[in-house]
Amino acid sequence: DRIARKRDREFTEFRKRLKDADQFKVEQSVFDDATFAAIYKLVQDGYIEAFGGPISTGKEANVYEALGAEDRDVAVKIYRINASNFQQMREYLEGDPRFEGIGSDKKKVVLAWTKKEFANLRRAKKAGVRVPEPLAVERNVLVMELVGLVEDRARRLAEVNVENPETAFEVVREYMRRLYGAGLVHGDLSEYNLIIHDGELVVIDLGQAVTVHHPNAEDFLVRDCRNVASFFTRQGIDVDADELREFVTAV
Ligand code: ATP
Ligand code: MN
């Protein structure tokens, strides 16, 4: 009918506008038609008002800054349907009771992955871990709070001069403990997935985080503890990976 045709036309125009936009030109490959449709839906639903530039273009996802609802800056993470490490994604999903029987369809795996990051962010936030607030998820597109501002975005711990490493370590340790208490292991925790703004530490990139029931959860935790311990040791404080693990898992 007429309304549907009007909507189709609007979508076509929207897609064309996004395709022509400077910030999307370099990585057009991320955006298949279904991804455009997902972005369109998020715009229609009011979660995204306008796109800014890319914050990060990674192997599995691109992150853009955007203007969200109520004048809030948001981060939009768009996973590639053609993620290069999709086999690895599958393994992370397989042992997770929340995503049992996901199978091997590439698209399904990436969509489940995006949902998983959204669910993990929610769970972490509820447990008192400072993460970007998850706002919406649609297919392979995740909208979350932008930490910091477009003009003054949060930076990775790896990029800054940590002013008080002792306190920073205690905060990270406590976040790890709360996350574990909520049944999650981050699985890729390091100074690259901890960002800092105005002295506040924020944990990001929870797509790969698994529940403690995952067959590899203990290995992931050991690795997280090693990464964190080695970073803070380089900051000149005395941190032991095994002690950190004991702290995190003690009830
Ligand atoms: P990588 O492969 O580099 O780890 P990724 O695809 O796993 O990237 P993220 O780690 O989630 O994606 O995000 C990439 C970068 O984008 C982060 O290092 C950070 O600088 C920035 N970023 C992500 N989310 C946010 C956010 N909510 N607020 C501010 N910056 C963010
Ligand atoms: Mn990351």
PDB file of C-alpha atoms and ligand atoms in Angstrom:
ATOM      1  CA  ASP A   1       0.000   0.000   0.000  1.00  0.00           C
ATOM      2  CA  ARG A   2       0.881   3.649  -0.113  1.00  0.00           C
ATOM      3  CA  ILE A   3       2.380   3.944   3.365  1.00  0.00           C
ATOM      4  CA  ALA A   4       4.608   0.947   2.800  1.00  0.00           C
ATOM      5  CA  ARG A   5       5.787   2.401  -0.520  1.00  0.00           C
ATOM      6  CA  LYS A   6       6.563   5.703   1.140  1.00  0.00           C
ATOM      7  CA  ARG A   7       8.571   3.904   3.791  1.00  0.00           C
ATOM      8  CA  ASP A   8      10.499   1.967   1.153  1.00  0.00           C
ATOM      9  CA  ARG A   9      11.324   5.200  -0.625  1.00  0.00           C
ATOM     10  CA  GLU A  10      12.476   6.824   2.581  1.00  0.00           C
ATOM     11  CA  PHE A  11      14.637   3.840   3.371  1.00  0.00           C
ATOM     12  CA  THR A  12      16.220   3.922  -0.082  1.00  0.00           C
ATOM     13  CA  GLU A  13      17.033   7.604   0.350  1.00  0.00           C
ATOM     14  CA  PHE A  14      18.393   7.004   3.816  1.00  0.00           C
ATOM     15  CA  ARG A  15      20.635   4.211   2.595  1.00  0.00           C
ATOM     16  CA  LYS A  16      21.915   6.359  -0.242  1.00  0.00           C
ATOM     17  CA  ARG A  17      22.682   9.198   2.154  1.00  0.00           C
ATOM     18  CA  LEU A  18      24.616   6.901   4.478  1.00  0.00           C
ATOM     19  CA  LYS A  19      26.504   5.357   1.570  1.00  0.00           C
ATOM     20  CA  ASP A  20      27.540   8.816   0.386  1.00  0.00           C
ATOM     21  CA  ALA A  21      28.500  10.030   3.836  1.00  0.00           C
ATOM     22  CA  ASP A  22      32.223  10.574   4.264  1.00  0.00           C
ATOM     23  CA  GLN A  23      32.538   8.550   7.415  1.00  0.00           C
ATOM     24  CA  PHE A  24      31.175   5.451   5.722  1.00  0.00           C
ATOM     25  CA  LYS A  25      32.967   5.651   2.398  1.00  0.00           C
ATOM     26  CA  VAL A  26      36.127   3.891   3.472  1.00  0.00           C
ATOM     27  CA  GLU A  27      34.477   0.890   4.993  1.00  0.00           C
ATOM     28  CA  GLN A  28      31.442   0.396   2.822  1.00  0.00           C
ATOM     29  CA  SER A  29      31.978  -3.333   3.034  1.00  0.00           C
ATOM     30  CA  VAL A  30      30.588  -3.330   6.580  1.00  0.00           C
ATOM     31  CA  PHE A  31      27.199  -2.320   5.378  1.00  0.00           C
ATOM     32  CA  ASP A  32      25.146  -4.879   3.619  1.00  0.00           C
ATOM     33  CA  ASP A  33      21.487  -4.069   3.000  1.00  0.00           C
ATOM     34  CA  ALA A  34      20.318  -5.719   6.184  1.00  0.00           C
ATOM     35  CA  THR A  35      22.770  -3.588   8.179  1.00  0.00           C
ATOM     36  CA  PHE A  36      21.387  -0.440   6.554  1.00  0.00           C
ATOM     37  CA  ALA A  37      17.920  -1.628   7.484  1.00  0.00           C
ATOM     38  CA  ALA A  38      18.997  -2.145  11.100  1.00  0.00           C
ATOM     39  CA  ILE A  39      20.492   1.350  11.274  1.00  0.00           C
ATOM     40  CA  TYR A  40      17.344   2.736   9.692  1.00  0.00           C
ATOM     41  CA  LYS A  41      15.225   1.020  12.335  1.00  0.00           C
ATOM     42  CA  LEU A  42      17.357   2.487  15.114  1.00  0.00           C
ATOM     43  CA  VAL A  43      16.974   5.944  13.582  1.00  0.00           C
ATOM     44  CA  GLN A  44      13.205   5.454  13.233  1.00  0.00           C
ATOM     45  CA  ASP A  45      12.986   4.321  16.837  1.00  0.00           C
ATOM     46  CA  GLY A  46      14.851   7.420  17.961  1.00  0.00           C
ATOM     47  CA  TYR A  47      18.031   5.794  19.265  1.00  0.00           C
ATOM     48  CA  ILE A  48      20.203   7.474  16.641  1.00  0.00           C
ATOM     49  CA  GLU A  49      19.715  11.051  15.423  1.00  0.00           C
ATOM     50  CA  ALA A  50      22.855  11.584  13.365  1.00  0.00           C
ATOM     51  CA  PHE A  51      26.171   9.878  12.732  1.00  0.00           C
ATOM     52  CA  GLY A  52      29.568  11.322  13.542  1.00  0.00           C
ATOM     53  CA  GLY A  53      32.879   9.886  12.501  1.00  0.00           C
ATOM     54  CA  PRO A  54      34.416   6.489  13.163  1.00  0.00           C
ATOM     55  CA  ILE A  55      36.100   6.010  16.539  1.00  0.00           C
ATOM     56  CA  SER A  56      37.610   2.707  15.633  1.00  0.00           C
ATOM     57  CA  THR A  57      37.673   0.372  12.667  1.00  0.00           C
ATOM     58  CA  GLY A  58      38.532  -3.120  13.813  1.00  0.00           C
ATOM     59  CA  LYS A  59      38.593  -6.601  12.373  1.00  0.00           C
ATOM     60  CA  GLU A  60      35.198  -7.612  13.671  1.00  0.00           C
ATOM     61  CA  ALA A  61      33.424  -4.319  14.202  1.00  0.00           C
ATOM     62  CA  ASN A  62      33.498  -0.583  13.570  1.00  0.00           C
ATOM     63  CA  VAL A  63      32.580   1.893  16.275  1.00  0.00           C
ATOM     64  CA  TYR A  64      31.107   5.305  15.391  1.00  0.00           C
ATOM     65  CA  GLU A  65      30.153   8.251  17.483  1.00  0.00           C
ATOM     66  CA  ALA A  66      26.633   9.468  16.968  1.00  0.00           C
ATOM     67  CA  LEU A  67      24.003  11.733  18.391  1.00  0.00           C
ATOM     68  CA  GLY A  68      21.407   9.729  20.238  1.00  0.00           C
ATOM     69  CA  ALA A  69      18.092  10.413  21.927  1.00  0.00           C
ATOM     70  CA  GLU A  70      17.756  13.482  24.149  1.00  0.00           C
ATOM     71  CA  ASP A  71      20.952  15.064  22.842  1.00  0.00           C
ATOM     72  CA  ARG A  72      23.103  12.339  24.324  1.00  0.00           C
ATOM     73  CA  ASP A  73      26.255  11.256  22.564  1.00  0.00           C
ATOM     74  CA  VAL A  74      26.238   7.548  21.832  1.00  0.00           C
ATOM     75  CA  ALA A  75      28.641   4.964  20.486  1.00  0.00           C
ATOM     76  CA  VAL A  76      27.362   2.717  17.695  1.00  0.00           C
ATOM     77  CA  LYS A  77      29.187  -0.566  17.297  1.00  0.00           C
ATOM     78  CA  ILE A  78      28.520  -2.298  13.997  1.00  0.00           C
ATOM     79  CA  TYR A  79      29.695  -5.874  13.663  1.00  0.00           C
ATOM     80  CA  ARG A  80      30.702  -7.117  10.259  1.00  0.00           C
ATOM     81  CA  ILE A  81      28.585  -9.958   9.015  1.00  0.00           C
ATOM     82  CA  ASN A  82      31.748 -11.111   7.296  1.00  0.00           C
ATOM     83  CA  ALA A  83      33.785 -11.111  10.484  1.00  0.00           C
ATOM     84  CA  SER A  84      37.131 -12.702   9.801  1.00  0.00           C
ATOM     85  CA  ASN A  85      37.276 -14.508  13.133  1.00  0.00           C
ATOM     86  CA  PHE A  86      33.821 -15.945  12.942  1.00  0.00           C
ATOM     87  CA  GLN A  87      35.032 -19.447  13.740  1.00  0.00           C
ATOM     88  CA  GLN A  88      36.442 -18.155  17.006  1.00  0.00           C
ATOM     89  CA  MET A  89      33.164 -16.358  17.727  1.00  0.00           C
ATOM     90  CA  ARG A  90      31.394 -19.665  17.338  1.00  0.00           C
ATOM     91  CA  GLU A  91      33.561 -21.358  19.919  1.00  0.00           C
ATOM     92  CA  TYR A  92      32.896 -18.624  22.448  1.00  0.00           C
ATOM     93  CA  LEU A  93      29.170 -18.942  21.822  1.00  0.00           C
ATOM     94  CA  GLU A  94      29.003 -22.698  21.824  1.00  0.00           C
ATOM     95  CA  GLY A  95      29.866 -23.292  25.467  1.00  0.00           C
ATOM     96  CA  ASP A  96      27.570 -20.511  26.644  1.00  0.00           C
ATOM     97  CA  PRO A  97      24.255 -21.881  27.939  1.00  0.00           C
ATOM     98  CA  ARG A  98      22.524 -18.679  26.789  1.00  0.00           C
ATOM     99  CA  PHE A  99      23.374 -19.424  23.165  1.00  0.00           C
ATOM    100  CA  GLU A 100      23.173 -23.183  22.922  1.00  0.00           C
ATOM    101  CA  GLY A 101      22.583 -24.717  19.516  1.00  0.00           C
ATOM    102  CA  ILE A 102      23.475 -21.585  17.611  1.00  0.00           C
ATOM    103  CA  GLY A 103      24.905 -23.641  14.749  1.00  0.00           C
ATOM    104  CA  SER A 104      27.365 -22.457  12.142  1.00  0.00           C
ATOM    105  CA  ASP A 105      25.434 -20.000  10.021  1.00  0.00           C
ATOM    106  CA  LYS A 106      27.697 -16.962   9.757  1.00  0.00           C
ATOM    107  CA  LYS A 107      24.939 -14.409   9.980  1.00  0.00           C
ATOM    108  CA  LYS A 108      23.287 -16.101  12.945  1.00  0.00           C
ATOM    109  CA  VAL A 109      26.575 -16.273  14.803  1.00  0.00           C
ATOM    110  CA  VAL A 110      27.302 -12.568  14.351  1.00  0.00           C
ATOM    111  CA  LEU A 111      23.768 -11.567  15.350  1.00  0.00           C
ATOM    112  CA  ALA A 112      23.967 -13.737  18.459  1.00  0.00           C
ATOM    113  CA  TRP A 113      27.341 -12.204  19.235  1.00  0.00           C
ATOM    114  CA  THR A 114      25.922  -8.679  19.095  1.00  0.00           C
ATOM    115  CA  LYS A 115      23.038  -9.693  21.360  1.00  0.00           C
ATOM    116  CA  LYS A 116      25.518 -11.306  23.690  1.00  0.00           C
ATOM    117  CA  GLU A 117      27.518  -8.094  24.031  1.00  0.00           C
ATOM    118  CA  PHE A 118      24.306  -6.206  24.799  1.00  0.00           C
ATOM    119  CA  ALA A 119      23.242  -8.777  27.419  1.00  0.00           C
ATOM    120  CA  ASN A 120      26.725  -8.831  28.955  1.00  0.00           C
ATOM    121  CA  LEU A 121      26.783  -5.047  29.256  1.00  0.00           C
ATOM    122  CA  ARG A 122      23.424  -5.145  30.997  1.00  0.00           C
ATOM    123  CA  ARG A 123      24.477  -7.826  33.376  1.00  0.00           C
ATOM    124  CA  ALA A 124      27.760  -6.092  34.178  1.00  0.00           C
ATOM    125  CA  LYS A 125      26.041  -2.782  34.807  1.00  0.00           C
ATOM    126  CA  LYS A 126      23.553  -4.435  37.117  1.00  0.00           C
ATOM    127  CA  ALA A 127      26.432  -5.974  39.054  1.00  0.00           C
ATOM    128  CA  GLY A 128      27.953  -2.550  39.649  1.00  0.00           C
ATOM    129  CA  VAL A 129      30.666  -2.699  37.031  1.00  0.00           C
ATOM    130  CA  ARG A 130      31.181   0.597  35.206  1.00  0.00           C
ATOM    131  CA  VAL A 131      30.517  -0.190  31.543  1.00  0.00           C
ATOM    132  CA  PRO A 132      28.951   1.890  28.754  1.00  0.00           C
ATOM    133  CA  GLU A 133      25.210   1.804  29.320  1.00  0.00           C
ATOM    134  CA  PRO A 134      23.641  -0.428  26.663  1.00  0.00           C
ATOM    135  CA  LEU A 135      20.796   1.422  24.939  1.00  0.00           C
ATOM    136  CA  ALA A 136      19.589  -0.624  21.994  1.00  0.00           C
ATOM    137  CA  VAL A 137      20.475  -3.570  19.816  1.00  0.00           C
ATOM    138  CA  GLU A 138      19.218  -4.341  16.321  1.00  0.00           C
ATOM    139  CA  ARG A 139      20.691  -7.208  14.332  1.00  0.00           C
ATOM    140  CA  ASN A 140      24.451  -6.534  14.168  1.00  0.00           C
ATOM    141  CA  VAL A 141      24.223  -2.969  15.474  1.00  0.00           C
ATOM    142  CA  LEU A 142      24.663  -2.036  19.133  1.00  0.00           C
ATOM    143  CA  VAL A 143      23.956   1.429  20.545  1.00  0.00           C
ATOM    144  CA  MET A 144      25.518   2.349  23.871  1.00  0.00           C
ATOM    145  CA  GLU A 145      26.498   5.321  25.941  1.00  0.00           C
ATOM    146  CA  LEU A 146      29.530   7.149  24.598  1.00  0.00           C
ATOM    147  CA  VAL A 147      32.031   7.373  27.415  1.00  0.00           C
ATOM    148  CA  GLY A 148      33.294  10.932  27.491  1.00  0.00           C
ATOM    149  CA  LEU A 149      32.223  13.384  24.833  1.00  0.00           C
ATOM    150  CA  VAL A 150      32.577  13.613  21.088  1.00  0.00           C
ATOM    151  CA  GLU A 151      35.030  16.496  21.683  1.00  0.00           C
ATOM    152  CA  ASP A 152      36.779  14.701  24.512  1.00  0.00           C
ATOM    153  CA  ARG A 153      36.421  10.973  24.150  1.00  0.00           C
ATOM    154  CA  ALA A 154      37.598   8.456  26.701  1.00  0.00           C
ATOM    155  CA  ARG A 155      41.011   6.952  26.023  1.00  0.00           C
ATOM    156  CA  ARG A 156      42.382   3.469  26.466  1.00  0.00           C
ATOM    157  CA  LEU A 157      44.348   2.820  29.607  1.00  0.00           C
ATOM    158  CA  ALA A 158      47.172   1.796  27.289  1.00  0.00           C
ATOM    159  CA  GLU A 159      47.346   5.327  25.850  1.00  0.00           C
ATOM    160  CA  VAL A 160      47.458   7.413  28.997  1.00  0.00           C
ATOM    161  CA  ASN A 161      49.814   8.119  31.803  1.00  0.00           C
ATOM    162  CA  VAL A 162      48.151   6.312  34.679  1.00  0.00           C
ATOM    163  CA  GLU A 163      48.289   8.842  37.471  1.00  0.00           C
ATOM    164  CA  ASN A 164      47.556   6.570  40.376  1.00  0.00           C
ATOM    165  CA  PRO A 165      48.206   2.965  39.319  1.00  0.00           C
ATOM    166  CA  GLU A 166      47.591   1.635  42.825  1.00  0.00           C
ATOM    167  CA  THR A 167      44.019   2.950  42.909  1.00  0.00           C
ATOM    168  CA  ALA A 168      43.424   2.052  39.262  1.00  0.00           C
ATOM    169  CA  PHE A 169      44.437  -1.528  39.967  1.00  0.00           C
ATOM    170  CA  GLU A 170      42.115  -1.755  42.958  1.00  0.00           C
ATOM    171  CA  VAL A 171      39.232  -0.516  40.838  1.00  0.00           C
ATOM    172  CA  VAL A 172      39.933  -2.994  38.028  1.00  0.00           C
ATOM    173  CA  ARG A 173      40.279  -5.823  40.542  1.00  0.00           C
ATOM    174  CA  GLU A 174      36.944  -4.941  42.098  1.00  0.00           C
ATOM    175  CA  TYR A 175      35.270  -4.780  38.659  1.00  0.00           C
ATOM    176  CA  MET A 176      36.635  -8.236  37.862  1.00  0.00           C
ATOM    177  CA  ARG A 177      35.318  -9.558  41.158  1.00  0.00           C
ATOM    178  CA  ARG A 178      31.849  -8.112  40.605  1.00  0.00           C
ATOM    179  CA  LEU A 179      31.750  -9.417  37.061  1.00  0.00           C
ATOM    180  CA  TYR A 180      32.695 -12.882  38.250  1.00  0.00           C
ATOM    181  CA  GLY A 181      30.137 -12.635  41.037  1.00  0.00           C
ATOM    182  CA  ALA A 182      27.541 -11.933  38.338  1.00  0.00           C
ATOM    183  CA  GLY A 183      28.629 -15.113  36.559  1.00  0.00           C
ATOM    184  CA  LEU A 184      30.768 -13.562  33.834  1.00  0.00           C
ATOM    185  CA  VAL A 185      34.392 -13.653  32.751  1.00  0.00           C
ATOM    186  CA  HIS A 186      35.441 -10.841  30.402  1.00  0.00           C
ATOM    187  CA  GLY A 187      37.772 -12.977  28.298  1.00  0.00           C
ATOM    188  CA  ASP A 188      39.694 -10.141  26.641  1.00  0.00           C
ATOM    189  CA  LEU A 189      40.540  -7.879  29.525  1.00  0.00           C
ATOM    190  CA  SER A 190      43.633  -5.735  29.211  1.00  0.00           C
ATOM    191  CA  GLU A 191      44.699  -2.091  29.076  1.00  0.00           C
ATOM    192  CA  TYR A 192      43.136  -2.011  25.581  1.00  0.00           C
ATOM    193  CA  ASN A 193      39.621  -2.773  26.771  1.00  0.00           C
ATOM    194  CA  LEU A 194      39.683  -0.454  29.751  1.00  0.00           C
ATOM    195  CA  ILE A 195      39.011   3.164  28.943  1.00  0.00           C
ATOM    196  CA  ILE A 196      39.338   6.171  31.177  1.00  0.00           C
ATOM    197  CA  HIS A 197      37.557   9.498  31.265  1.00  0.00           C
ATOM    198  CA  ASP A 198      37.743  12.164  33.961  1.00  0.00           C
ATOM    199  CA  GLY A 199      39.582   9.705  36.154  1.00  0.00           C
ATOM    200  CA  GLU A 200      36.813   7.113  35.849  1.00  0.00           C
ATOM    201  CA  LEU A 201      37.680   3.640  34.595  1.00  0.00           C
ATOM    202  CA  VAL A 202      35.218   1.910  32.284  1.00  0.00           C
ATOM    203  CA  VAL A 203      35.286  -1.691  31.054  1.00  0.00           C
ATOM    204  CA  ILE A 204      34.415  -2.113  27.363  1.00  0.00           C
ATOM    205  CA  ASP A 205      34.221  -4.744  24.641  1.00  0.00           C
ATOM    206  CA  LEU A 206      32.156  -7.444  26.356  1.00  0.00           C
ATOM    207  CA  GLY A 207      31.209  -9.339  23.208  1.00  0.00           C
ATOM    208  CA  GLN A 208      33.401 -12.322  24.009  1.00  0.00           C
ATOM    209  CA  ALA A 209      32.604 -12.387  27.735  1.00  0.00           C
ATOM    210  CA  VAL A 210      31.286 -15.834  28.721  1.00  0.00           C
ATOM    211  CA  THR A 211      29.429 -17.210  31.679  1.00  0.00           C
ATOM    212  CA  VAL A 212      31.449 -19.040  34.314  1.00  0.00           C
ATOM    213  CA  HIS A 213      29.881 -22.304  33.062  1.00  0.00           C
ATOM    214  CA  HIS A 214      31.708 -22.046  29.749  1.00  0.00           C
ATOM    215  CA  PRO A 215      34.265 -24.885  29.444  1.00  0.00           C
ATOM    216  CA  ASN A 216      37.018 -22.307  28.869  1.00  0.00           C
ATOM    217  CA  ALA A 217      35.901 -19.784  31.482  1.00  0.00           C
ATOM    218  CA  GLU A 218      38.743 -20.650  33.860  1.00  0.00           C
ATOM    219  CA  ASP A 219      41.346 -20.329  31.104  1.00  0.00           C
ATOM    220  CA  PHE A 220      39.917 -16.973  30.076  1.00  0.00           C
ATOM    221  CA  LEU A 221      40.017 -15.784  33.664  1.00  0.00           C
ATOM    222  CA  VAL A 222      43.632 -16.856  34.044  1.00  0.00           C
ATOM    223  CA  ARG A 223      44.520 -14.962  30.880  1.00  0.00           C
ATOM    224  CA  ASP A 224      42.621 -11.844  31.999  1.00  0.00           C
ATOM    225  CA  CYS A 225      44.442 -11.928  35.337  1.00  0.00           C
ATOM    226  CA  ARG A 226      47.809 -12.279  33.590  1.00  0.00           C
ATOM    227  CA  ASN A 227      47.113  -9.338  31.285  1.00  0.00           C
ATOM    228  CA  VAL A 228      45.969  -7.101  34.092  1.00  0.00           C
ATOM    229  CA  ALA A 229      48.807  -8.138  36.419  1.00  0.00           C
ATOM    230  CA  SER A 230      51.407  -7.606  33.733  1.00  0.00           C
ATOM    231  CA  PHE A 231      50.092  -4.143  32.859  1.00  0.00           C
ATOM    232  CA  PHE A 232      50.076  -2.956  36.453  1.00  0.00           C
ATOM    233  CA  THR A 233      53.458  -4.533  37.136  1.00  0.00           C
ATOM    234  CA  ARG A 234      54.784  -2.376  34.313  1.00  0.00           C
ATOM    235  CA  GLN A 235      53.206   0.582  36.112  1.00  0.00           C
ATOM    236  CA  GLY A 236      55.534  -0.175  38.972  1.00  0.00           C
ATOM    237  CA  ILE A 237      53.234  -1.902  41.424  1.00  0.00           C
ATOM    238  CA  ASP A 238      53.502  -5.350  42.860  1.00  0.00           C
ATOM    239  CA  VAL A 239      50.705  -7.446  41.348  1.00  0.00           C
ATOM    240  CA  ASP A 240      50.591 -11.218  41.156  1.00  0.00           C
ATOM    241  CA  ALA A 241      48.292 -12.907  38.642  1.00  0.00           C
ATOM    242  CA  ASP A 242      47.465 -15.852  40.915  1.00  0.00           C
ATOM    243  CA  GLU A 243      46.633 -13.623  43.861  1.00  0.00           C
ATOM    244  CA  LEU A 244      44.449 -11.542  41.597  1.00  0.00           C
ATOM    245  CA  ARG A 245      42.594 -14.662  40.506  1.00  0.00           C
ATOM    246  CA  GLU A 246      42.066 -15.703  44.093  1.00  0.00           C
ATOM    247  CA  PHE A 247      40.693 -12.276  44.934  1.00  0.00           C
ATOM    248  CA  VAL A 248      38.334 -12.337  41.944  1.00  0.00           C
ATOM    249  CA  THR A 249      36.933 -15.799  42.656  1.00  0.00           C
ATOM    250  CA  ALA A 250      36.705 -15.588  46.460  1.00  0.00           C
ATOM    251  CA  VAL A 251      33.092 -15.327  47.566  1.00  0.00           C
TER     252      VAL A 251
HETATM  253  P1  ATP B   1      39.466  -3.934  19.024  1.00  0.00           P
HETATM  254  O1  ATP B   1      39.543  -5.055  18.048  1.00  0.00           O
HETATM  255  O2  ATP B   1      40.349  -2.757  18.711  1.00  0.00           O
HETATM  256  O3  ATP B   1      39.538  -4.383  20.456  1.00  0.00           O
HETATM  257  P2  ATP B   1      36.684  -3.976  18.970  1.00  0.00           P
HETATM  258  O4  ATP B   1      36.170  -4.155  17.613  1.00  0.00           O
HETATM  259  O5  ATP B   1      36.796  -5.146  19.835  1.00  0.00           O
HETATM  260  O6  ATP B   1      38.054  -3.278  18.842  1.00  0.00           O
HETATM  261  P3  ATP B   1      35.849  -2.204  21.100  1.00  0.00           P
HETATM  262  O7  ATP B   1      37.067  -2.597  21.841  1.00  0.00           O
HETATM  263  O8  ATP B   1      34.545  -2.427  21.756  1.00  0.00           O
HETATM  264  O9  ATP B   1      35.782  -2.872  19.664  1.00  0.00           O
HETATM  265  O10 ATP B   1      35.938  -0.683  20.713  1.00  0.00           O
HETATM  266  C1  ATP B   1      37.006  -0.182  19.921  1.00  0.00           C
HETATM  267  C2  ATP B   1      37.441   1.186  20.430  1.00  0.00           C
HETATM  268  O11 ATP B   1      36.363   2.110  20.335  1.00  0.00           O
HETATM  269  C3  ATP B   1      37.819   1.189  21.899  1.00  0.00           C
HETATM  270  O12 ATP B   1      39.169   0.913  22.090  1.00  0.00           O
HETATM  271  C4  ATP B   1      37.489   2.594  22.336  1.00  0.00           C
HETATM  272  O13 ATP B   1      38.553   3.462  22.030  1.00  0.00           O
HETATM  273  C5  ATP B   1      36.311   2.954  21.463  1.00  0.00           C
HETATM  274  N1  ATP B   1      35.022   2.739  22.161  1.00  0.00           N
HETATM  275  C6  ATP B   1      34.264   1.620  22.130  1.00  0.00           C
HETATM  276  N2  ATP B   1      33.132   1.762  22.829  1.00  0.00           N
HETATM  277  C7  ATP B   1      33.164   3.013  23.338  1.00  0.00           C
HETATM  278  C8  ATP B   1      32.263   3.770  24.157  1.00  0.00           C
HETATM  279  N3  ATP B   1      31.114   3.257  24.580  1.00  0.00           N
HETATM  280  N4  ATP B   1      32.624   5.028  24.491  1.00  0.00           N
HETATM  281  C9  ATP B   1      33.788   5.558  24.052  1.00  0.00           C
HETATM  282  N5  ATP B   1      34.665   4.908  23.274  1.00  0.00           N
HETATM  283  C10 ATP B   1      34.374   3.641  22.910  1.00  0.00           C
HETATM  284 MN    MN B   2      38.514  -3.947  22.072  1.00  0.00          MN
END
